[in-house]
Coordinates of C-alpha atoms in Angstrom, one line a residue:
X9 CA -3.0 -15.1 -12.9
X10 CA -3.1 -16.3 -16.4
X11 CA -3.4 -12.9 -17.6
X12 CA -0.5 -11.6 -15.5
X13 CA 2.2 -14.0 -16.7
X14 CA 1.6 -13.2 -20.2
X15 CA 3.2 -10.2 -19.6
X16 CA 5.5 -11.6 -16.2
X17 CA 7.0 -14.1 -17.7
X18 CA 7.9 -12.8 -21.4
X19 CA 9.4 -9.7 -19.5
X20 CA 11.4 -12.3 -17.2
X21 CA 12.7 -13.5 -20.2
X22 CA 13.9 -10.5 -21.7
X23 CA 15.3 -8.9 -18.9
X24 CA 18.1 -12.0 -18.2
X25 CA 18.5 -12.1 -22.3
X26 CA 19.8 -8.7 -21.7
X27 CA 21.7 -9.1 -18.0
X28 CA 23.4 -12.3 -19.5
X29 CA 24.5 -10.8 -22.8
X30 CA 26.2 -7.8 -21.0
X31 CA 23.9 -5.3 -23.1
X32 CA 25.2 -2.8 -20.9
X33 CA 28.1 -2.6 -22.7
X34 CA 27.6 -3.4 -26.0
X35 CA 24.3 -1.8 -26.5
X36 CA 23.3 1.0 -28.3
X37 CA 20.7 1.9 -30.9
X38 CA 17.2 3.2 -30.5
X39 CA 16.3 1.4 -28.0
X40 CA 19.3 1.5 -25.7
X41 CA 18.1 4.3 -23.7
X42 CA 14.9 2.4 -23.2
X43 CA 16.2 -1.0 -22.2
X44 CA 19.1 0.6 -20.3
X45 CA 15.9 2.3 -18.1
X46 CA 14.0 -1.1 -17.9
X47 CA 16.3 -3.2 -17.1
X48 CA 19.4 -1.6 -15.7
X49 CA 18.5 2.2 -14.8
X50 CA 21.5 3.6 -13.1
X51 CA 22.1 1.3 -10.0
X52 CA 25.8 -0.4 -9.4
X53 CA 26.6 -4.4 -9.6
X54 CA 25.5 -4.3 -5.7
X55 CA 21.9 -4.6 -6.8
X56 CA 19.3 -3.7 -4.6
X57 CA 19.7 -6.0 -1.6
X58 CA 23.6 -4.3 -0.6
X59 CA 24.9 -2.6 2.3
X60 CA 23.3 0.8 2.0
X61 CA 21.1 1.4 5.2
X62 CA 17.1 2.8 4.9
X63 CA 17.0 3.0 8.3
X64 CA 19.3 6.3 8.9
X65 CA 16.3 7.9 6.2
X66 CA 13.6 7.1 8.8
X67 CA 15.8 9.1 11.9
X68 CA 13.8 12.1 13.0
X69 CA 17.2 13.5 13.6
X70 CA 17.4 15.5 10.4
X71 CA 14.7 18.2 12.4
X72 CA 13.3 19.0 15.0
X73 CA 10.6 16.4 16.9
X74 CA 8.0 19.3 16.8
X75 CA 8.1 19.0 12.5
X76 CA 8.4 15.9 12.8
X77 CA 5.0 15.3 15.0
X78 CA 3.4 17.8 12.7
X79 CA 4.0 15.8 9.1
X80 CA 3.3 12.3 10.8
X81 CA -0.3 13.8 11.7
X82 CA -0.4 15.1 8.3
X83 CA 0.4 11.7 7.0
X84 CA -2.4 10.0 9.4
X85 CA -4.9 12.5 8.6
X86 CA -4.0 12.6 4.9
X87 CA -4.7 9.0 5.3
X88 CA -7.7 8.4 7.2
X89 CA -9.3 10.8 5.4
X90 CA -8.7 9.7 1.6
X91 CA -9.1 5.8 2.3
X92 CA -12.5 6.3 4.8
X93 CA -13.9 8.8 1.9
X94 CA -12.2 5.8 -0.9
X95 CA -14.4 3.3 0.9
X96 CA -17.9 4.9 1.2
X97 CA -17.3 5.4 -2.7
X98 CA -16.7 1.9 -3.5
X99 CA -19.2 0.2 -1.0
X100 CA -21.7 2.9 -3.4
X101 CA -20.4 2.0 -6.8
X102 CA -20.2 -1.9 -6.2
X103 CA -23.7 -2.2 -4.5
X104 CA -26.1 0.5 -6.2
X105 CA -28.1 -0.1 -9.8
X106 CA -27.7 2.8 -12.4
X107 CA -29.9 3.3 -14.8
X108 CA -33.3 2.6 -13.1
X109 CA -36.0 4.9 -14.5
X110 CA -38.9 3.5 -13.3
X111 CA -39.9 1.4 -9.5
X112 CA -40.1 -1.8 -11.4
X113 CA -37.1 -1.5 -13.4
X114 CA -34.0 -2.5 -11.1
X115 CA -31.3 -1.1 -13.2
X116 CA -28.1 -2.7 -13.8
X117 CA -25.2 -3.2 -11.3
X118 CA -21.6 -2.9 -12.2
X119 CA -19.6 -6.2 -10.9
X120 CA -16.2 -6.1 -12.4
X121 CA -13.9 -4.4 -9.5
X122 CA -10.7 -5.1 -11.7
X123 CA -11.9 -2.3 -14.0
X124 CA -12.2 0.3 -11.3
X125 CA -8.9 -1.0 -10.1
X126 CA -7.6 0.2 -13.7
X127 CA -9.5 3.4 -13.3
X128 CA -7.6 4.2 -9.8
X129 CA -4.3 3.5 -11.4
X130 CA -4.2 5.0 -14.9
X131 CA -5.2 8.3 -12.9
X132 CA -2.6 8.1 -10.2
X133 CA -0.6 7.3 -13.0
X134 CA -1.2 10.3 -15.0
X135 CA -1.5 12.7 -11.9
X136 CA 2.2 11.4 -11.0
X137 CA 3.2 11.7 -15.0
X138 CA 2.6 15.5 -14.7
X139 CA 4.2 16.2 -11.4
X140 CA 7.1 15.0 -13.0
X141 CA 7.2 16.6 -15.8
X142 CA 6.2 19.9 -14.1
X143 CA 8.1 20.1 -11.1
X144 CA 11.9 18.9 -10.3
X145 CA 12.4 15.8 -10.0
X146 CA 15.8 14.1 -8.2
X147 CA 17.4 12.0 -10.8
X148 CA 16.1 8.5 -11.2
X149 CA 18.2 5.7 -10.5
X150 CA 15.9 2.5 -10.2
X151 CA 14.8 0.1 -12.9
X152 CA 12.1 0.5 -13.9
X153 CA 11.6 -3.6 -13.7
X154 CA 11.9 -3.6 -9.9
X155 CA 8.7 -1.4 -9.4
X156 CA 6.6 -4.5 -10.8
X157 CA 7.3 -6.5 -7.8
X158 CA 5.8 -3.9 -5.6
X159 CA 2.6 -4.0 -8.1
X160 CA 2.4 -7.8 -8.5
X161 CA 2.2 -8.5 -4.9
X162 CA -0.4 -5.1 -3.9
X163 CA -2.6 -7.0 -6.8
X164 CA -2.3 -10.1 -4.9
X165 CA -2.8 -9.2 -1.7
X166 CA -5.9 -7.3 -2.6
X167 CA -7.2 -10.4 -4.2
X168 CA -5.8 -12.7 -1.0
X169 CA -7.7 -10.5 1.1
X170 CA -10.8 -10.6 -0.9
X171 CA -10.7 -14.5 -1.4
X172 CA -10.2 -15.2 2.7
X173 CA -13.4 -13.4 3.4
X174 CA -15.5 -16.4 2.1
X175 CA -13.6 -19.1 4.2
X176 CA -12.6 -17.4 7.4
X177 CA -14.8 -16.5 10.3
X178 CA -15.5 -12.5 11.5
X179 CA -13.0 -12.9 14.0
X180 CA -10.1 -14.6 12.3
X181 CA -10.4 -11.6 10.1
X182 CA -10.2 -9.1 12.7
X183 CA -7.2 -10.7 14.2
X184 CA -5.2 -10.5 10.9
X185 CA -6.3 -7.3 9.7
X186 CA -5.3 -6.0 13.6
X187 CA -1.9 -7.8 13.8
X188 CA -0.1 -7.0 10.4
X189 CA 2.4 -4.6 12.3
X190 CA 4.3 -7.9 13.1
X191 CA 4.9 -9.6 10.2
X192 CA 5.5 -6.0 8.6
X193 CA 8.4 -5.7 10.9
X194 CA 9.8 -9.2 10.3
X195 CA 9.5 -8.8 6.6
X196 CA 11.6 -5.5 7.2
X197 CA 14.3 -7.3 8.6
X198 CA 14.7 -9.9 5.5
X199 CA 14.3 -7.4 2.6
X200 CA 15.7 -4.1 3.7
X201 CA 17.7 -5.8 6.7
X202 CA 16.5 -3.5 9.5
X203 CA 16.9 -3.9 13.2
X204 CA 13.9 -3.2 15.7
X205 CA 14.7 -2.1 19.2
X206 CA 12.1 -4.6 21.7
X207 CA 10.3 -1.8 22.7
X208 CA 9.4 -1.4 18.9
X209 CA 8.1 -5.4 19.1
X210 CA 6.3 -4.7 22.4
X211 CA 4.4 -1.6 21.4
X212 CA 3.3 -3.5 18.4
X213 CA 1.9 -6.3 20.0
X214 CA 0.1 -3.9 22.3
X215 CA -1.6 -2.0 19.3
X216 CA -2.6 -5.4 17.9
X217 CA -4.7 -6.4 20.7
X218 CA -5.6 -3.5 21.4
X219 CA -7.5 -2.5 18.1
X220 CA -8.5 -6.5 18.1
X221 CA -10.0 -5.9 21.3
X222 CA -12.1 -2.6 20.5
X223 CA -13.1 -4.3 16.8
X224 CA -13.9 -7.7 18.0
X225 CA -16.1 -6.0 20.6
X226 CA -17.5 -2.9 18.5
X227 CA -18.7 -4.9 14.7
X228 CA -20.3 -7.8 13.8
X229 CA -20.0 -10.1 10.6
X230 CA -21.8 -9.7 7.8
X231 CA -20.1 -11.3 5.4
X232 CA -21.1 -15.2 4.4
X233 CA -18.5 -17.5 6.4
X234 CA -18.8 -18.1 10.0
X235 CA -16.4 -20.8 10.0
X236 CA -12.3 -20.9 9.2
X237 CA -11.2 -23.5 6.8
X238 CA -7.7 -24.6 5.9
X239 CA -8.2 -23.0 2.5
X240 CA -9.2 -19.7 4.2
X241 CA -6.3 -19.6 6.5
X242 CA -3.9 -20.6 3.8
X243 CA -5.5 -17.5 1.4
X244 CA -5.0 -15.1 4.7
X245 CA -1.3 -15.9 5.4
X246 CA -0.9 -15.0 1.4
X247 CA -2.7 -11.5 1.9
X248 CA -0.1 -10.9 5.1
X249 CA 2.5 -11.5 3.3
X250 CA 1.7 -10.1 0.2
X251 CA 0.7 -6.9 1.8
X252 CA 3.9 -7.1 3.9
X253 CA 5.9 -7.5 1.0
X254 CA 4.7 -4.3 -1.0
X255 CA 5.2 -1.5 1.6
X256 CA 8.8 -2.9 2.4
X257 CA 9.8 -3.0 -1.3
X258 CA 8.8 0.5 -1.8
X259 CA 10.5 1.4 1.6
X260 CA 13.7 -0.2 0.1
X261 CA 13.1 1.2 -3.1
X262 CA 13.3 4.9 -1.6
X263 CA 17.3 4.1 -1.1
X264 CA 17.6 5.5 -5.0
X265 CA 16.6 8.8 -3.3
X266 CA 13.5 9.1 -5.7
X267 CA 10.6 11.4 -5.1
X268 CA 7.3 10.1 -3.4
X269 CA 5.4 10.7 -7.3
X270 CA 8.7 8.9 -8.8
X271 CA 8.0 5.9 -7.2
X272 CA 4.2 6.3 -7.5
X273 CA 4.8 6.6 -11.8
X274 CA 6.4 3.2 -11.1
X275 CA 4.3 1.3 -9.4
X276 CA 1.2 2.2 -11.0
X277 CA 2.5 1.9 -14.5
X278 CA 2.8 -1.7 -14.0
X279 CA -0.3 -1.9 -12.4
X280 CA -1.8 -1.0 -15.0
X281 CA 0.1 -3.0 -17.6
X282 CA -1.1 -6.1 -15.7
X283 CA -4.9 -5.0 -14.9
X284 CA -5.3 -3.9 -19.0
X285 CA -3.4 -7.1 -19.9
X286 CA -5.6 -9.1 -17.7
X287 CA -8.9 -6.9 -18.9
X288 CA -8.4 -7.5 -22.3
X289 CA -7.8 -11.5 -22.5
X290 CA -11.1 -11.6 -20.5
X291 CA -13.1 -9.1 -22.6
X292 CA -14.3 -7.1 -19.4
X293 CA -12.6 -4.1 -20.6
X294 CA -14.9 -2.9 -23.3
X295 CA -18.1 -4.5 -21.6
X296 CA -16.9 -1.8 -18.9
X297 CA -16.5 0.5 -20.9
X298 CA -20.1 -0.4 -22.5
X299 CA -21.6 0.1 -19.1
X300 CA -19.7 3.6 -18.9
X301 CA -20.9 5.0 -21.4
X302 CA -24.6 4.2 -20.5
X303 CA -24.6 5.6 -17.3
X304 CA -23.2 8.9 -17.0
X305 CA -23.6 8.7 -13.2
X306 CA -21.3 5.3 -12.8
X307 CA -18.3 7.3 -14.8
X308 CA -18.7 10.5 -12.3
X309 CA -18.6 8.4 -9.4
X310 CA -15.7 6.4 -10.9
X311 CA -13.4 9.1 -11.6
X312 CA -14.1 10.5 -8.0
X313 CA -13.3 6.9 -6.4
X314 CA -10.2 7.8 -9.1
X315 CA -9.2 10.7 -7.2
X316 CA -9.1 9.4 -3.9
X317 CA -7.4 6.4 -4.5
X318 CA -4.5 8.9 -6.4
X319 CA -4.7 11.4 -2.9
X320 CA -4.3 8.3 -0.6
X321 CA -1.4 7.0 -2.8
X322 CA 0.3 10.2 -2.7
X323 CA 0.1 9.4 1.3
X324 CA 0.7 6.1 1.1
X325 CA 4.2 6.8 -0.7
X326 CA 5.2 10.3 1.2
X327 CA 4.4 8.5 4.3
X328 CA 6.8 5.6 4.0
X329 CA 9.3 7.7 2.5
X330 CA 9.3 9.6 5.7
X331 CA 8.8 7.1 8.4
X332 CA 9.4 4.1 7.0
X333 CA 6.8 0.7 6.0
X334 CA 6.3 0.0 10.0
X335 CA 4.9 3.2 10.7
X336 CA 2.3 3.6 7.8
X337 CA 1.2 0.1 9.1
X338 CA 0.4 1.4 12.2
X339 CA -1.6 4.1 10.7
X340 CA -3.5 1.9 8.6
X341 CA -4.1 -0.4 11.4
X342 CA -5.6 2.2 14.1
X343 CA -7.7 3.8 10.6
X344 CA -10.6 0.6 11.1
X345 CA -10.7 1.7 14.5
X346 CA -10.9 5.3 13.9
X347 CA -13.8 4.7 11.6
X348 CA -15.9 2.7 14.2
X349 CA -15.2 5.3 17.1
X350 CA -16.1 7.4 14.4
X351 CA -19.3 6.0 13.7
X352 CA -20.0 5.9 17.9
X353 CA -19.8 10.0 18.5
X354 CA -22.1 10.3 15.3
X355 CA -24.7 8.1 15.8
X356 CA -24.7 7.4 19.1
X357 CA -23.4 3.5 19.6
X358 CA -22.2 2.4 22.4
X359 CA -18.5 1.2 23.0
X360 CA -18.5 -1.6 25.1
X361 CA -16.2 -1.6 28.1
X362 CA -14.1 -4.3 26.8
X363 CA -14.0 -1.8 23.6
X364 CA -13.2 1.0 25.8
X365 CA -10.1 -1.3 27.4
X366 CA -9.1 -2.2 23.7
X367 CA -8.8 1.7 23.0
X368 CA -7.2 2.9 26.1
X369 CA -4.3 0.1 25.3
X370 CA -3.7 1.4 21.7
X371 CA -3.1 4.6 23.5
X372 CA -0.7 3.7 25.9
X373 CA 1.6 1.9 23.4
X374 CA 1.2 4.6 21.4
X375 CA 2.5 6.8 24.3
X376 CA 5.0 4.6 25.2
X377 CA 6.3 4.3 21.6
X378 CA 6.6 8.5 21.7
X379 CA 8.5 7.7 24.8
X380 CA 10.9 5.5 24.2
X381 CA 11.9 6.8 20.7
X382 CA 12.6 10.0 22.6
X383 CA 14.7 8.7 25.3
X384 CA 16.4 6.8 22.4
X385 CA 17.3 10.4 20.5
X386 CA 18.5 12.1 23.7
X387 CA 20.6 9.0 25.0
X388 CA 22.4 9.4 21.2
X389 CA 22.3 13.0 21.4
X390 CA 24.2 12.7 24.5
X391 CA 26.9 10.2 23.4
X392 CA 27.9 12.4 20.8
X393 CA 31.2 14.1 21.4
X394 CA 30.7 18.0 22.9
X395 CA 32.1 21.0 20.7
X396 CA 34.1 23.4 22.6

């Protein structure tokens, strides 16, 4: 945290020097271009919290609900498939020794997860550097400030969520992990001031139990705390919030009309202004480097975690541009379950029938959430004046 407010707080500083002093006007120079980017980009007094509705972007109305069924699986299967491959590859990385030549030589093991978290960004951020240079890009209107609060609070969740697992218990965990829809939603209404039908509320509550019901019933703990402490539970409600937080900034952000790489340029870029910053105060950045060097085999499978951390970010962002924060939690939500069923047809474990219950529930809502949002288009469709 120390690391990260030696480059919050000076840029905090900075950007009300320059709002206070109306360098807007009076500006120019060198670096007015740059600053007028930073800090101001091309947005109107209004700011960012104003009157212009997200929600209207999220309408299937624009086509047809065929296309529209057709890129959301593309979304969930873009998803599933670049974050179940992104975790095998880090569970590998974080736990194996490289560099053992002989039985009684053990090797060493790579421990600092910051750096790969550096590694996944500075290539997203380069793969989204050269979409934009190579292919059209809709003007950009943000500043480029207001993509750090979308980075700042993805680095804290992930550490939030990292932290709880030593002071809650297995099924706390589950619970949270399985219920984020909810406080998604809720933090949609305060930042981007959306509205939720009840049918929207009801479905989610049924996917939450649901997936809590086939996880609880289909895993078991194996991580170190089988109790819940205050400290624990306090640590969680940061991750949920946190992690709420992030996917309904971006979601708001889209209201600028930038591209899915657009907004992934911005977000990483400050990610990896703050995971360098922090990196380099510590002096884990050239140790890592060090340890790169040495083992050939740790930078291969580095760069490939690289790569699927940059495809599921393309995803992540192209998903909520299309159907909004709500929706790409639900995906993320049913993924731990996927993975487990999963696991059952290809190895053979059983599903419990309390499991089985849990899954048959996350299907209903889903089919009543397809229902109801289709009864919901045709009831507008037919309010709408006729032609003659």
């Amino acid at each position: 945290m120390l690391g990260y407010a030696t480059i919050i707080v000076p840029g905090y500083f900075l950007i009300s020097y320059f709002k206070r002093s109306n360098y807007l006007d009076r500006g120019s120079g060198l670096c007015y271009p740059l600053i007028k980017t930073c800090v101001f980009g091309g947005e109107d007094k209004s700011g960012l919290l104003d009157d212009v509705s997200v929600s209207s972007r999220n309408e299937p109305d624009s086509g047809s609900s065929v296309k529209q069924a057709i890129k959301l699986m593309f979304c969930a299967a873009g998803l599933q498939a670049s974050y179940l491959t992104w975790g095998v590859l880090q569970e590998r990385v974080m736990t194996r020794s490289y560099g053992a030549v002989a039985p009684d030589h053990d090797g060493e093991k790579f421990k600092d997860s910051q750096f790969l978290v550096f590694m996944n960004r500075i290539l997203a951020l380069t793969v989204s550097g050269l979409c934009c240079v190579l292919f059209k890009q809709p003007r950009h209107g943000a500043p480029m400030y207001k993509y750090s609060f979308a980075s700042l609070s993805n680095i804290l969740s992930s550490w939030c969520q990292y932290e709880a697992l030593k002071f809650i218990s297995f099924p706390t965990q589950v619970l949270a992990k399985a219920s984020k829809v909810i406080p998604v939603m809720l933090m949609g209404k305060l930042i981007s001031r959306k509205s939720y039908e009840y049918w929207e509320y009801f479905t989610a509550v049924l996917i939450s139990v649901g997936v809590s019901m086939f996880l609880l019933s289909s895993t078991t703990s194996k991580h170190p705390s089988t109790v819940t402490t205050f400290s624990g539970v306090v640590i969680l409600v940061g991750y949920i919030v946190f992690d709420s937080f992030t996917s309904n900034w971006q979601d708001n952000l889209f209201k600028y009309k930038m591209s899915s790489v657009q907004m992934m340029f911005g977000v990483n870029l400050f990610s990896c202004l703050f995971t360098v910053g922090s990196l380099l105060e510590q002096g884990a950045f050239f140790e890592s480097l060090a340890f790169m060097t040495r083992h050939s085999e740790f930078a291969f499978h580095a760069v490939l975690l690289s790569v699927c951390s940059a495809c599921g970010q393309l995803f992540i962002f192209y998903t909520i541009n299309q159907f909004g924060a709500a929706v790409f939690t639900i995906i993320m939500t049913l993924r731990q379950a996927f993975a487990i069923l999963l696991s059952c047809f290809l190895y053979g474990h059983s599903v419990t029938i309390v499991g089985g219950f849990g899954v048959a529930v996350v299907f209903i809502a889903l089919f009543l959430r397809v229902y109801a949002r289709s009864r919901m288009k045709l009831s507008r469709q037919s309010s709408l004046p006729q032609k003659v």
